[in-house]
């Protein structure tokens, strides 16, 4: 049974009140508003410090717990809403036999070019019905076919022979052959895209076969490399020039849907790809649940403000909101003032909220263990969950979460950065640091609130900080640049196992290198021992977990419990492995008749 955390500290209350003020002031748009917003943030930190001083350095939240309804995790078959389809009027969503659904989206992706870094959040919310790779992972983390039919591996565990389906083409009719796959993999490698450092070469043997040569036998590398590079037509790409992936007309891929309209910053519309290259039933039988076409037309409305999400549901502008907080969603729950016609499904997000300390040699954290310990131990994670998630969250006990393979249950009973404000204040004093730390995050409301709360915790133990928040595309670039931040608040989507994500974030062999610029040789020795198939074991996995925790380089924070609010035309909710709603794979009343 999930237990909700209730109540949060005065420090957090002040920080969140200031965050609201900052949001309102920044929304006014003038330079004076910006100045006022900065002043509000600074005042919040000062007030938090004063509060801590007046009540004693320790400002632990007074928390209690209460039982709530079942919290689901994503699964291959989705989550039933238990709506009686025979009693639902779907006339507002089905006109002239064509079904339409309107869904919220947090951010505009910026680009759908698979070799470039757009807003990861925006792409994960909207892109999976449009683009395909060789393989995909389902909700269980299993590798299933997309445009590739099968593969085999040589005895060296490095050379993979991949067979493509012979009839693959994009929504414009451009044939996709082995040469297109080679082009996409080579271009992604040239651009330094994620995981491309793990393969040396890819060659076309004929139109339907490629040979992929890895340079590392570590656990999980082939599944990652085989699904992270998305495939498109070289011919079409070259016809678009620099505009590829930036408009509806230039975002042409092989998926079950095609983009028909993109109003930047406002909405993105997809319609069923009537020219889809594969049979849906066959694809689903092969395990690719993301190939479904359960609605004719879907429009993603880019809405960042929580109150606008509620208004959109109430006015009929939105049919589905995948991620709402408890406080925003409760009006749509049974007994709420807006409950009629809606269903609320609580589910544990597979996205882990995480914190990185910049370990570049120029960073104040590089050779200052006391400063690192001060940051890690000043965070009251239950208090942060109570303040930022209305108490609906699950604290991380490693850099990762407990829902994925090779998580070790013994970690649940460990002190994972136990909150101790008195000890953190001493660490801060002993560090000798007198500067101002830069907290960087994206500009989602959750991350902005987390940053404000963290700023309050730091102020309470005597550390000054400032918040730098950026739109998704810019944040995605800056988080790999150690000159841009001291502390980075980010999120990680978990697929496969724990070690796979550790490798993706920290391995210096990645195209981007270690995300937070760690140079510790022992750290990498332990990571590689956990990664390599010849040394991978519970002991090597635990050894890396312990070392990462003890060195205070990075930490997991929490996984949110989100509330998916759906109009009663939705009969089954499907979550993508990334932790986002997958609306075209949801089922609707018109699929039940």
Coordinates of C-alpha atoms in Angstrom, one line a residue:
X1 CA 0.0 0.0 0.0
X2 CA 1.4 3.4 -1.0
X3 CA 1.7 5.8 1.9
X4 CA 1.3 9.5 1.3
X5 CA 3.7 12.0 3.1
X6 CA 1.8 14.9 4.7
X7 CA 3.1 18.2 6.0
X8 CA 6.2 20.1 5.1
X9 CA 8.6 22.5 6.8
X10 CA 8.4 26.3 7.1
X11 CA 11.5 26.5 4.9
X12 CA 9.8 24.6 2.1
X13 CA 6.5 26.6 2.6
X14 CA 8.4 29.9 2.2
X15 CA 10.3 28.7 -0.8
X16 CA 7.2 27.5 -2.6
X17 CA 5.4 30.7 -1.8
X18 CA 8.3 32.6 -3.3
X19 CA 8.2 30.3 -6.3
X20 CA 4.6 31.3 -6.9
X21 CA 5.5 34.9 -6.6
X22 CA 8.4 34.5 -9.0
X23 CA 6.1 32.8 -11.5
X24 CA 3.6 35.5 -11.3
X25 CA 6.1 38.3 -11.6
X26 CA 8.0 36.7 -14.4
X27 CA 4.8 36.3 -16.3
X28 CA 4.4 40.0 -16.5
X29 CA 7.2 40.1 -19.1
X30 CA 9.0 43.4 -18.3
X31 CA 12.5 43.8 -17.1
X32 CA 11.3 45.3 -13.9
X33 CA 9.3 42.1 -13.4
X34 CA 12.4 40.1 -13.9
X35 CA 14.2 42.1 -11.3
X36 CA 11.4 41.7 -8.9
X37 CA 11.3 38.0 -9.5
X38 CA 15.1 37.7 -8.7
X39 CA 14.5 39.8 -5.6
X40 CA 11.7 37.5 -4.5
X41 CA 13.9 34.4 -5.0
X42 CA 16.7 36.0 -3.0
X43 CA 14.3 37.1 -0.3
X44 CA 13.0 33.5 -0.1
X45 CA 16.5 32.1 0.5
X46 CA 17.2 34.8 3.2
X47 CA 13.8 34.1 4.9
X48 CA 14.5 30.4 4.9
X49 CA 17.8 30.9 6.5
X50 CA 16.2 33.2 9.1
X51 CA 13.5 30.6 9.8
X52 CA 16.1 27.9 10.3
X53 CA 18.0 30.1 12.7
X54 CA 15.0 31.0 14.7
X55 CA 13.8 27.4 15.1
X56 CA 17.2 25.8 15.4
X57 CA 19.3 24.7 12.5
X58 CA 17.2 21.5 12.0
X59 CA 14.0 22.2 10.1
X60 CA 12.8 18.7 9.6
X61 CA 9.2 18.4 8.3
X62 CA 6.6 17.1 10.6
X63 CA 5.2 14.4 8.4
X64 CA 2.5 11.8 8.8
X65 CA 1.1 9.2 6.4
X66 CA -2.2 8.1 5.1
X67 CA -3.3 5.3 2.8
X68 CA -4.4 6.1 -0.7
X69 CA -5.8 4.1 -3.6
X70 CA -3.7 1.7 -5.5
X71 CA -0.7 3.3 -7.3
X72 CA 0.0 1.6 -10.6
X73 CA 3.2 1.1 -12.5
X74 CA 3.4 1.0 -16.3
X75 CA 2.8 -2.3 -18.0
X76 CA 2.6 -3.9 -21.4
X77 CA -1.2 -4.1 -21.2
X78 CA -1.8 -0.7 -19.8
X79 CA -4.0 0.3 -16.8
X80 CA -7.8 -0.2 -17.1
X81 CA -9.9 2.8 -16.2
X82 CA -13.0 0.5 -15.5
X83 CA -15.2 2.8 -17.6
X84 CA -18.4 1.1 -19.0
X85 CA -18.0 1.9 -22.7
X86 CA -21.7 1.1 -23.3
X87 CA -22.7 4.1 -21.2
X88 CA -20.4 6.7 -22.6
X89 CA -21.4 9.3 -25.1
X90 CA -18.5 9.8 -27.5
X91 CA -20.2 12.1 -29.9
X92 CA -17.9 15.0 -29.0
X93 CA -14.9 12.9 -30.0
X94 CA -16.2 11.1 -33.0
X95 CA -17.4 13.1 -36.0
X96 CA -18.3 11.6 -39.3
X97 CA -16.7 8.3 -38.2
X98 CA -13.3 9.9 -37.3
X99 CA -12.1 9.9 -33.7
X100 CA -10.1 12.8 -32.2
X101 CA -8.4 13.2 -28.9
X102 CA -6.8 16.3 -27.3
X103 CA -3.9 15.7 -24.9
X104 CA -1.7 18.0 -22.8
X105 CA 2.1 18.3 -23.4
X106 CA 4.5 20.1 -21.1
X107 CA 7.0 21.4 -23.6
X108 CA 7.5 22.0 -27.3
X109 CA 10.1 19.6 -28.6
X110 CA 11.9 22.2 -30.6
X111 CA 13.0 19.7 -33.2
X112 CA 12.2 16.1 -34.3
X113 CA 15.6 15.6 -35.9
X114 CA 16.7 12.3 -34.2
X115 CA 20.4 13.4 -34.3
X116 CA 19.9 16.6 -32.4
X117 CA 19.0 17.4 -28.8
X118 CA 15.6 19.0 -28.6
X119 CA 13.5 19.1 -25.5
X120 CA 13.7 15.5 -24.3
X121 CA 10.5 15.9 -22.3
X122 CA 8.6 17.2 -25.4
X123 CA 10.0 14.4 -27.6
X124 CA 9.1 11.7 -25.0
X125 CA 5.6 13.0 -24.8
X126 CA 4.9 13.3 -28.5
X127 CA 7.5 11.6 -30.7
X128 CA 7.0 7.9 -30.1
X129 CA 4.0 7.6 -32.5
X130 CA 5.9 9.3 -35.2
X131 CA 9.4 7.8 -35.3
X132 CA 10.9 4.3 -35.1
X133 CA 14.2 2.7 -34.6
X134 CA 15.6 -0.8 -35.3
X135 CA 14.1 -2.1 -32.1
X136 CA 12.2 -0.7 -29.1
X137 CA 11.9 -1.6 -25.5
X138 CA 8.5 -2.4 -24.2
X139 CA 7.2 -1.5 -20.7
X140 CA 9.0 -4.5 -19.3
X141 CA 12.3 -3.4 -20.7
X142 CA 12.3 -6.2 -23.3
X143 CA 13.8 -5.6 -26.8
X144 CA 11.1 -6.0 -29.5
X145 CA 11.2 -5.4 -33.3
X146 CA 10.4 -2.1 -35.0
X147 CA 11.8 -1.8 -38.5
X148 CA 14.3 -4.6 -37.8
X149 CA 13.0 -8.2 -38.0
X150 CA 15.8 -10.0 -36.1
X151 CA 19.5 -10.1 -35.2
X152 CA 22.3 -12.5 -34.4
X153 CA 25.7 -12.0 -32.7
X154 CA 29.1 -13.4 -33.4
X155 CA 31.2 -15.2 -30.8
X156 CA 33.1 -12.0 -30.1
X157 CA 29.9 -10.5 -28.6
X158 CA 30.7 -7.3 -30.6
X159 CA 29.6 -8.0 -34.1
X160 CA 25.8 -7.9 -34.7
X161 CA 24.0 -8.9 -37.9
X162 CA 20.6 -7.2 -38.2
X163 CA 17.9 -8.1 -40.7
X164 CA 15.4 -5.4 -41.7
X165 CA 11.8 -5.9 -42.8
X166 CA 11.9 -5.6 -46.6
X167 CA 8.9 -3.3 -47.0
X168 CA 9.7 -0.4 -44.6
X169 CA 8.8 3.1 -45.9
X170 CA 7.9 6.4 -44.4
X171 CA 4.6 8.2 -44.5
X172 CA 5.5 9.9 -47.7
X173 CA 6.3 6.6 -49.4
X174 CA 10.1 6.8 -49.3
X175 CA 11.6 3.3 -49.0
X176 CA 13.8 2.7 -46.0
X177 CA 16.7 0.3 -46.7
X178 CA 20.0 -0.7 -45.1
X179 CA 21.8 2.3 -46.6
X180 CA 19.3 4.7 -44.8
X181 CA 20.1 2.9 -41.5
X182 CA 23.8 3.3 -42.1
X183 CA 23.3 7.0 -42.9
X184 CA 21.2 7.6 -39.7
X185 CA 23.7 5.8 -37.4
X186 CA 26.7 7.6 -39.0
X187 CA 25.1 11.0 -38.8
X188 CA 24.1 10.5 -35.1
X189 CA 27.7 9.5 -34.3
X190 CA 29.0 12.7 -36.1
X191 CA 26.6 14.8 -34.0
X192 CA 27.7 13.1 -30.8
X193 CA 24.3 11.7 -30.0
X194 CA 23.6 9.5 -26.9
X195 CA 25.2 6.1 -26.9
X196 CA 27.0 6.5 -30.3
X197 CA 30.4 6.1 -28.6
X198 CA 29.6 2.4 -28.1
X199 CA 29.8 1.4 -31.8
X200 CA 32.7 1.7 -34.2
X201 CA 31.0 1.1 -37.5
X202 CA 27.9 0.0 -39.3
X203 CA 27.8 -1.3 -42.8
X204 CA 25.1 -2.3 -45.3
X205 CA 25.5 -5.9 -46.5
X206 CA 22.5 -5.6 -48.9
X207 CA 19.1 -3.7 -48.9
X208 CA 17.8 -5.6 -45.8
X209 CA 20.9 -6.5 -43.8
X210 CA 23.4 -4.4 -41.8
X211 CA 26.4 -5.3 -39.7
X212 CA 26.9 -3.3 -36.5
X213 CA 30.3 -3.4 -34.8
X214 CA 30.3 -2.5 -31.1
X215 CA 33.5 -1.6 -29.2
X216 CA 32.2 -2.8 -25.8
X217 CA 30.7 -6.0 -24.4
X218 CA 29.2 -4.3 -21.4
X219 CA 25.7 -5.4 -20.2
X220 CA 22.8 -3.8 -22.1
X221 CA 24.9 -1.9 -24.7
X222 CA 23.4 -3.6 -27.8
X223 CA 19.7 -3.0 -26.7
X224 CA 20.5 0.6 -26.0
X225 CA 22.3 1.2 -29.3
X226 CA 19.7 -0.7 -31.2
X227 CA 16.8 1.4 -30.0
X228 CA 18.1 4.9 -29.4
X229 CA 19.0 5.8 -33.0
X230 CA 15.8 6.5 -34.9
X231 CA 15.6 5.9 -38.7
X232 CA 14.5 8.2 -41.5
X233 CA 15.1 8.5 -45.3
X234 CA 18.4 9.9 -46.4
X235 CA 16.8 11.1 -49.6
X236 CA 14.1 13.0 -47.7
X237 CA 16.6 14.4 -45.2
X238 CA 18.8 15.8 -48.0
X239 CA 15.8 17.4 -49.7
X240 CA 14.9 19.3 -46.5
X241 CA 18.3 20.9 -45.8
X242 CA 18.5 22.6 -42.5
X243 CA 14.7 22.6 -42.0
X244 CA 14.6 18.8 -41.4
X245 CA 12.5 18.0 -38.3
X246 CA 11.4 21.6 -37.7
X247 CA 8.0 21.7 -39.3
X248 CA 5.2 19.3 -40.0
X249 CA 6.1 19.1 -43.7
X250 CA 9.8 18.2 -42.9
X251 CA 9.0 15.8 -40.0
X252 CA 8.4 12.6 -42.0
X253 CA 9.2 9.3 -40.5
X254 CA 8.1 5.6 -40.5
X255 CA 5.7 5.5 -37.5
X256 CA 2.0 4.7 -37.3
X257 CA 1.2 8.4 -37.3
X258 CA 2.2 11.4 -39.4
X259 CA 2.4 15.0 -38.3
X260 CA -0.1 17.3 -40.1
X261 CA 0.3 20.5 -38.2
X262 CA 2.9 22.1 -35.8
X263 CA 2.1 25.5 -34.3
X264 CA 5.4 26.2 -32.5
X265 CA 4.9 26.6 -28.7
X266 CA 1.1 26.0 -29.0
X267 CA 0.1 22.6 -30.5
X268 CA 1.2 19.6 -32.5
X269 CA -1.3 17.4 -34.5
X270 CA -0.8 13.9 -35.7
X271 CA -3.1 11.8 -37.8
X272 CA -3.2 8.1 -38.5
X273 CA -0.7 7.1 -41.1
X274 CA -2.9 5.3 -43.6
X275 CA 0.3 4.4 -45.5
X276 CA 1.9 2.7 -42.5
X277 CA 4.3 0.0 -43.7
X278 CA 3.4 -2.8 -41.3
X279 CA 0.3 -4.7 -40.2
X280 CA -0.7 -3.4 -36.8
X281 CA -1.9 -6.8 -35.5
X282 CA 1.4 -8.4 -36.5
X283 CA 3.4 -5.7 -34.8
X284 CA 1.5 -6.0 -31.6
X285 CA 1.8 -9.8 -31.7
X286 CA 5.6 -9.3 -32.0
X287 CA 5.5 -7.2 -28.9
X288 CA 5.5 -3.6 -30.3
X289 CA 2.6 -2.2 -28.4
X290 CA 3.6 1.3 -29.6
X291 CA 2.6 0.5 -33.2
X292 CA -1.1 0.9 -32.3
X293 CA -3.5 3.3 -34.1
X294 CA -6.4 3.5 -31.6
X295 CA -7.4 7.1 -32.6
X296 CA -7.6 8.8 -36.0
X297 CA -6.3 12.2 -34.9
X298 CA -4.5 13.4 -31.8
X299 CA -3.5 17.0 -30.9
X300 CA -1.0 17.7 -28.2
X301 CA -1.6 21.1 -26.6
X302 CA 1.5 22.6 -25.0
X303 CA 0.3 23.7 -21.6
X304 CA 2.9 24.4 -18.8
X305 CA 0.6 26.0 -16.2
X306 CA -1.3 23.6 -13.9
X307 CA -4.4 25.8 -13.6
X308 CA -4.7 25.8 -17.4
X309 CA -4.7 22.0 -17.4
X310 CA -7.7 21.9 -15.1
X311 CA -9.5 24.6 -17.2
X312 CA -8.7 22.6 -20.4
X313 CA -10.4 19.5 -18.9
X314 CA -13.4 21.4 -17.6
X315 CA -14.0 23.2 -20.9
X316 CA -13.4 20.2 -23.2
X317 CA -10.2 21.6 -24.7
X318 CA -8.4 18.6 -23.3
X319 CA -9.5 15.0 -23.0
X320 CA -6.4 13.6 -21.3
X321 CA -3.8 15.1 -18.9
X322 CA -1.1 12.5 -18.3
X323 CA 0.6 14.1 -15.3
X324 CA -1.2 16.1 -12.7
X325 CA -0.5 16.7 -9.0
X326 CA -2.8 15.3 -6.4
X327 CA -4.1 18.8 -5.5
X328 CA -4.9 19.6 -9.1
X329 CA -6.4 16.1 -9.8
X330 CA -8.5 15.7 -6.7
X331 CA -11.4 17.8 -8.1
X332 CA -11.8 15.1 -10.9
X333 CA -11.8 12.2 -8.4
X334 CA -15.0 10.6 -7.1
X335 CA -16.8 13.1 -5.0
X336 CA -14.8 16.1 -6.4
X337 CA -16.6 19.1 -7.9
X338 CA -15.5 18.3 -11.4
X339 CA -15.6 14.5 -11.2
X340 CA -18.6 13.9 -13.5
X341 CA -17.3 12.4 -16.8
X342 CA -13.7 11.8 -15.7
X343 CA -11.5 9.1 -14.3
X344 CA -8.3 9.6 -12.4
X345 CA -5.5 6.9 -12.5
X346 CA -2.6 7.2 -10.0
X347 CA 0.7 5.7 -11.3
X348 CA 4.3 5.8 -10.2
X349 CA 6.4 7.6 -12.8
X350 CA 9.5 5.6 -14.0
X351 CA 11.2 9.0 -14.4
X352 CA 13.6 9.5 -11.5
X353 CA 14.3 13.1 -10.4
X354 CA 18.0 13.4 -9.8
X355 CA 20.7 15.8 -8.7
X356 CA 24.2 16.1 -10.1
X357 CA 27.1 18.0 -8.6
X358 CA 29.5 19.5 -11.2
X359 CA 32.8 17.6 -10.7
X360 CA 34.8 19.4 -13.3
X361 CA 38.2 20.6 -12.1
X362 CA 37.0 24.2 -12.2
X363 CA 34.0 23.4 -10.0
X364 CA 33.8 24.4 -6.3
X365 CA 32.9 20.7 -5.6
X366 CA 35.9 19.2 -7.4
X367 CA 38.2 18.9 -4.4
X368 CA 35.8 19.9 -1.6
X369 CA 34.2 16.8 -0.1
X370 CA 32.7 18.9 2.8
X371 CA 30.8 21.1 0.4
X372 CA 29.5 18.0 -1.4
X373 CA 28.4 16.5 1.9
X374 CA 26.7 19.7 2.9
X375 CA 24.6 19.8 -0.2
X376 CA 23.6 16.1 0.0
X377 CA 22.8 16.1 3.7
X378 CA 20.8 19.4 3.8
X379 CA 18.0 17.9 1.7
X380 CA 15.0 16.6 3.5
X381 CA 13.6 14.3 0.8
X382 CA 10.3 13.6 2.6
X383 CA 9.8 17.3 3.0
X384 CA 10.6 18.0 -0.7
X385 CA 8.1 15.3 -1.7
X386 CA 5.5 16.8 0.6
X387 CA 6.1 20.3 -0.7
X388 CA 6.6 19.7 -4.4
X389 CA 4.3 16.7 -5.0
X390 CA 1.6 17.1 -2.3
X391 CA 3.2 14.1 -0.6
X392 CA 2.7 11.8 -3.6
X393 CA 6.2 10.5 -4.4
X394 CA 8.6 7.7 -3.7
X395 CA 12.1 8.5 -2.3
X396 CA 15.0 7.1 -4.3
X397 CA 17.4 4.9 -2.4
X398 CA 20.1 4.8 -5.1
X399 CA 20.7 6.7 -8.4
X400 CA 17.6 5.1 -9.8
X401 CA 14.4 3.6 -8.7
X402 CA 13.1 0.4 -7.2
X403 CA 10.9 -0.7 -10.1
X404 CA 13.6 -1.8 -12.5
X405 CA 15.7 -5.0 -12.7
X406 CA 18.8 -5.5 -10.6
X407 CA 17.7 -3.0 -8.0
X408 CA 18.8 -4.4 -4.6
X409 CA 16.1 -4.5 -1.9
X410 CA 18.8 -4.2 0.8
X411 CA 19.3 -0.6 -0.3
X412 CA 15.8 0.2 1.1
X413 CA 17.1 -0.1 4.7
X414 CA 20.2 2.0 4.1
X415 CA 20.7 5.6 5.1
X416 CA 20.8 7.1 1.7
X417 CA 21.9 10.7 2.4
X418 CA 20.1 10.8 5.7
X419 CA 18.8 14.3 6.3
X420 CA 20.8 16.1 9.0
X421 CA 20.7 19.9 8.9
X422 CA 23.1 20.3 11.8
X423 CA 25.7 18.0 10.2
X424 CA 25.2 19.8 6.9
X425 CA 25.7 23.2 8.5
X426 CA 29.0 22.0 9.9
X427 CA 30.1 20.5 6.6
X428 CA 29.3 23.8 5.0
X429 CA 31.3 25.7 7.6
X430 CA 34.2 23.3 7.3
X431 CA 34.2 23.6 3.5
X432 CA 35.2 27.3 3.7
X433 CA 33.1 28.0 0.7
X434 CA 31.7 31.6 0.5
X435 CA 30.6 31.9 -3.0
X436 CA 27.2 31.5 -4.7
X437 CA 26.3 28.1 -6.1
X438 CA 24.4 28.0 -9.4
X439 CA 21.4 25.6 -9.4
X440 CA 20.4 24.8 -13.0
X441 CA 17.1 23.2 -14.1
X442 CA 14.6 23.2 -16.9
X443 CA 11.6 25.6 -16.7
X444 CA 9.0 23.0 -15.8
X445 CA 6.9 23.9 -12.8
X446 CA 8.2 20.8 -10.9
X447 CA 11.8 21.5 -11.4
X448 CA 11.4 25.2 -10.6
X449 CA 9.7 24.3 -7.4
X450 CA 12.4 21.7 -6.6
X451 CA 15.1 24.4 -7.2
X452 CA 13.3 26.9 -4.9
X453 CA 13.1 24.3 -2.1
X454 CA 16.7 23.3 -2.6
X455 CA 17.7 26.9 -2.4
X456 CA 15.9 27.2 0.9
X457 CA 17.7 24.1 2.3
X458 CA 21.1 25.5 1.2
X459 CA 20.4 28.9 2.8
X460 CA 19.3 27.2 6.0
X461 CA 22.8 25.7 6.4
X462 CA 24.7 28.9 5.3
X463 CA 25.2 28.4 1.6
X464 CA 24.2 31.0 -0.9
X465 CA 22.7 30.0 -4.3
X466 CA 21.0 31.3 -7.4
X467 CA 18.6 29.5 -9.8
X468 CA 19.1 29.3 -13.5
X469 CA 16.2 27.8 -15.4
X470 CA 16.1 27.3 -19.1
X471 CA 13.7 26.0 -21.8
X472 CA 14.0 22.3 -22.6
X473 CA 16.3 22.6 -25.6
X474 CA 18.8 25.0 -24.0
X475 CA 18.8 23.0 -20.8
X476 CA 19.6 19.8 -22.7
X477 CA 22.6 21.5 -24.2
X478 CA 23.8 23.2 -21.0
X479 CA 23.7 20.2 -18.8
X480 CA 26.7 18.7 -20.6
X481 CA 28.6 22.0 -20.3
X482 CA 30.4 22.3 -16.9
X483 CA 30.8 26.1 -17.2
X484 CA 27.0 26.5 -17.0
X485 CA 26.1 25.2 -13.5
X486 CA 27.3 23.9 -10.1
X487 CA 24.2 21.9 -9.2
X488 CA 22.0 20.3 -11.9
X489 CA 18.4 19.1 -11.3
X490 CA 17.4 16.7 -14.0
X491 CA 15.4 13.5 -14.6
X492 CA 16.2 10.1 -16.0
X493 CA 14.0 7.7 -17.8
X494 CA 14.6 4.1 -16.8
X495 CA 14.5 1.3 -19.2
X496 CA 16.4 -2.0 -19.0
X497 CA 18.3 -2.2 -15.7
X498 CA 20.0 0.0 -13.2
X499 CA 23.5 -0.4 -14.6
X500 CA 22.3 0.6 -18.1
X501 CA 21.3 4.0 -16.8
X502 CA 24.4 4.4 -14.7
X503 CA 26.4 3.7 -17.9
X504 CA 24.3 6.2 -19.9
X505 CA 24.8 9.0 -17.4
X506 CA 28.3 8.5 -16.1
X507 CA 30.5 6.4 -18.5
X508 CA 33.3 8.5 -19.9
X509 CA 33.0 6.5 -23.2
X510 CA 29.7 8.1 -24.0
X511 CA 29.7 10.6 -26.8
X512 CA 29.1 13.4 -24.3
X513 CA 31.3 11.9 -21.7
X514 CA 30.3 11.6 -18.0
X515 CA 27.4 14.0 -17.6
X516 CA 28.8 15.8 -14.5
X517 CA 32.5 15.6 -15.6
X518 CA 33.7 13.1 -12.9
X519 CA 37.4 12.2 -13.4
X520 CA 37.8 9.8 -10.4
X521 CA 39.6 6.6 -11.7
X522 CA 38.2 4.4 -9.0
X523 CA 34.7 5.5 -9.8
X524 CA 35.2 4.4 -13.4
X525 CA 36.8 1.1 -12.5
X526 CA 33.8 0.3 -10.3
X527 CA 31.4 1.4 -13.0
X528 CA 33.1 -0.7 -15.7
X529 CA 33.1 -3.7 -13.4
X530 CA 29.4 -3.4 -12.9
X531 CA 28.9 -2.9 -16.6
X532 CA 31.0 -5.7 -18.1
X533 CA 29.2 -9.0 -18.8
X534 CA 32.2 -10.9 -17.4
X535 CA 32.3 -9.1 -14.1
X536 CA 28.6 -8.0 -13.7
X537 CA 27.2 -9.4 -10.4
X538 CA 25.1 -8.2 -7.4
X539 CA 28.4 -7.5 -5.6
X540 CA 29.9 -5.2 -8.4
X541 CA 26.6 -3.4 -8.8
X542 CA 26.4 -2.8 -5.0
X543 CA 30.0 -1.7 -4.9
X544 CA 29.4 1.1 -7.4
X545 CA 26.2 2.1 -5.7
X546 CA 28.1 2.5 -2.4
X547 CA 31.0 4.4 -3.8
X548 CA 28.7 6.9 -5.7
X549 CA 26.8 7.5 -2.5
X550 CA 29.9 7.9 -0.3
X551 CA 31.6 10.3 -2.7
X552 CA 28.5 12.5 -3.0
X553 CA 28.9 13.0 -6.8
X554 CA 25.2 12.6 -7.6
X555 CA 22.0 11.3 -6.1
X556 CA 18.5 10.1 -6.9
X557 CA 15.8 12.2 -5.3
X558 CA 12.4 10.8 -5.9
X559 CA 9.9 9.3 -8.4
X560 CA 6.6 11.2 -8.6
X561 CA 3.3 9.5 -8.2
X562 CA 1.4 11.2 -11.1
X563 CA -2.3 11.4 -11.6
X564 CA -3.6 10.8 -15.1
X565 CA -7.0 12.5 -15.6
X566 CA -9.0 11.1 -18.6
X567 CA -12.3 11.9 -20.0
X568 CA -14.5 8.8 -19.8
X569 CA -14.0 8.0 -23.4
X570 CA -10.7 6.4 -22.3
X571 CA -11.0 2.8 -21.2
X572 CA -7.3 1.8 -20.8
X573 CA -4.3 4.0 -20.1
X574 CA -0.9 3.0 -21.6
X575 CA 2.3 4.5 -20.3
X576 CA 5.5 4.5 -22.3
X577 CA 8.7 3.0 -20.8
X578 CA 10.0 6.6 -20.6
X579 CA 7.4 7.4 -17.9
X580 CA 5.2 9.4 -20.1
X581 CA 1.6 8.8 -21.3
X582 CA 1.4 7.0 -24.7
X583 CA -2.0 8.3 -25.8
X584 CA -2.2 6.6 -29.3
X585 CA -1.7 3.3 -27.5
X586 CA -4.5 4.0 -25.0
X587 CA -7.8 2.3 -25.7
X588 CA -11.1 4.3 -26.2
X589 CA -14.8 3.5 -26.2
X590 CA -14.7 3.2 -30.0
X591 CA -12.1 0.5 -29.7
X592 CA -14.4 -1.6 -27.5
X593 CA -17.4 -1.9 -29.9

